[in-house]
Amino acid sequence: MDLGLKEKVAVVTGGSKGIGFATTRAFLEEGARVAICARDKENLDKAVQDLSAYGEVYAKAIDIDAEL
């Protein structure tokens, strides 16, 4: 499916597991560049390793709730 996301940038919170991971993968498969964040750096690093096969992904370990 072509959602017209090629060369777009997406941001996904909670992107290291579950629905966030699946959403990130879908965006990458559509050609978007994706920035993800999650609280756990180990899970985030694993997600980046797995997701990099599908496209350009940038990650930052952060607890958004603690930052607010």
Short mmCIF file of C-alpha atoms in Angstrom, two decimals:
data_model
loop_
_atom_site.label_atom_id
_atom_site.label_comp_id
_atom_site.label_asym_id
_atom_site.label_seq_id
_atom_site.Cartn_x
_atom_site.Cartn_y
_atom_site.Cartn_z
CA MET A 1 0.00 0.00 0.00
CA ASP A 2 1.26 3.51 -0.76
CA LEU A 3 0.22 5.99 1.90
CA GLY A 4 2.33 8.81 0.44
CA LEU A 5 4.79 8.80 3.34
CA LYS A 6 8.00 8.55 1.31
CA GLU A 7 10.51 11.18 2.50
CA LYS A 8 8.20 12.24 5.36
CA VAL A 9 9.22 12.19 9.02
CA ALA A 10 7.14 10.49 11.71
CA VAL A 11 7.51 10.54 15.49
CA VAL A 12 6.34 7.54 17.54
CA THR A 13 6.31 7.51 21.32
CA GLY A 14 6.62 4.10 22.95
CA GLY A 15 8.22 2.83 19.75
CA SER A 16 10.34 0.05 21.23
CA LYS A 17 7.61 -2.57 21.73
CA GLY A 18 4.05 -3.57 20.88
CA ILE A 19 1.83 -1.26 18.87
CA GLY A 20 4.48 1.49 18.80
CA PHE A 21 7.04 -0.91 17.32
CA ALA A 22 4.54 -2.16 14.72
CA THR A 23 3.56 1.41 13.83
CA THR A 24 7.21 2.38 13.43
CA ARG A 25 7.84 -0.59 11.16
CA ALA A 26 4.80 0.28 9.03
CA PHE A 27 6.00 3.90 8.65
CA LEU A 28 9.48 2.70 7.69
CA GLU A 29 8.08 0.24 5.15
CA GLU A 30 6.17 3.15 3.59
CA GLY A 31 9.44 5.07 3.15
CA ALA A 32 9.20 7.52 6.06
CA ARG A 33 12.07 8.35 8.37
CA VAL A 34 11.03 7.73 11.96
CA ALA A 35 12.07 9.07 15.35
CA ILE A 36 11.07 6.88 18.28
CA CYS A 37 11.33 7.24 22.02
CA ALA A 38 10.80 4.96 25.00
CA ARG A 39 11.82 4.83 28.64
CA ASP A 40 13.98 1.68 28.54
CA LYS A 41 17.27 2.18 26.66
CA GLU A 42 17.93 -1.55 26.27
CA ASN A 43 14.57 -2.17 24.62
CA LEU A 44 15.04 0.92 22.50
CA ASP A 45 18.49 -0.18 21.31
CA LYS A 46 17.07 -3.62 20.38
CA ALA A 47 14.19 -1.99 18.51
CA VAL A 48 16.57 0.23 16.53
CA GLN A 49 18.68 -2.80 15.64
CA ASP A 50 15.59 -4.65 14.37
CA LEU A 51 13.94 -1.68 12.67
CA SER A 52 17.04 -0.40 10.86
CA ALA A 53 16.54 -3.16 8.30
CA TYR A 54 13.40 -1.32 7.14
CA GLY A 55 14.68 2.24 6.93
CA GLU A 56 16.10 5.23 8.74
CA VAL A 57 15.21 5.29 12.42
CA TYR A 58 16.44 7.64 15.15
CA ALA A 59 15.88 6.83 18.83
CA LYS A 60 16.06 8.63 22.17
CA ALA A 61 15.53 7.09 25.60
CA ILE A 62 13.30 9.45 27.55
CA ASP A 63 10.41 9.36 30.00
CA ILE A 64 8.11 12.01 28.53
CA ASP A 65 5.86 12.06 31.60
CA ALA A 66 8.86 12.87 33.83
CA GLU A 67 9.82 15.72 31.49
CA LEU A 68 6.43 17.44 31.76
#
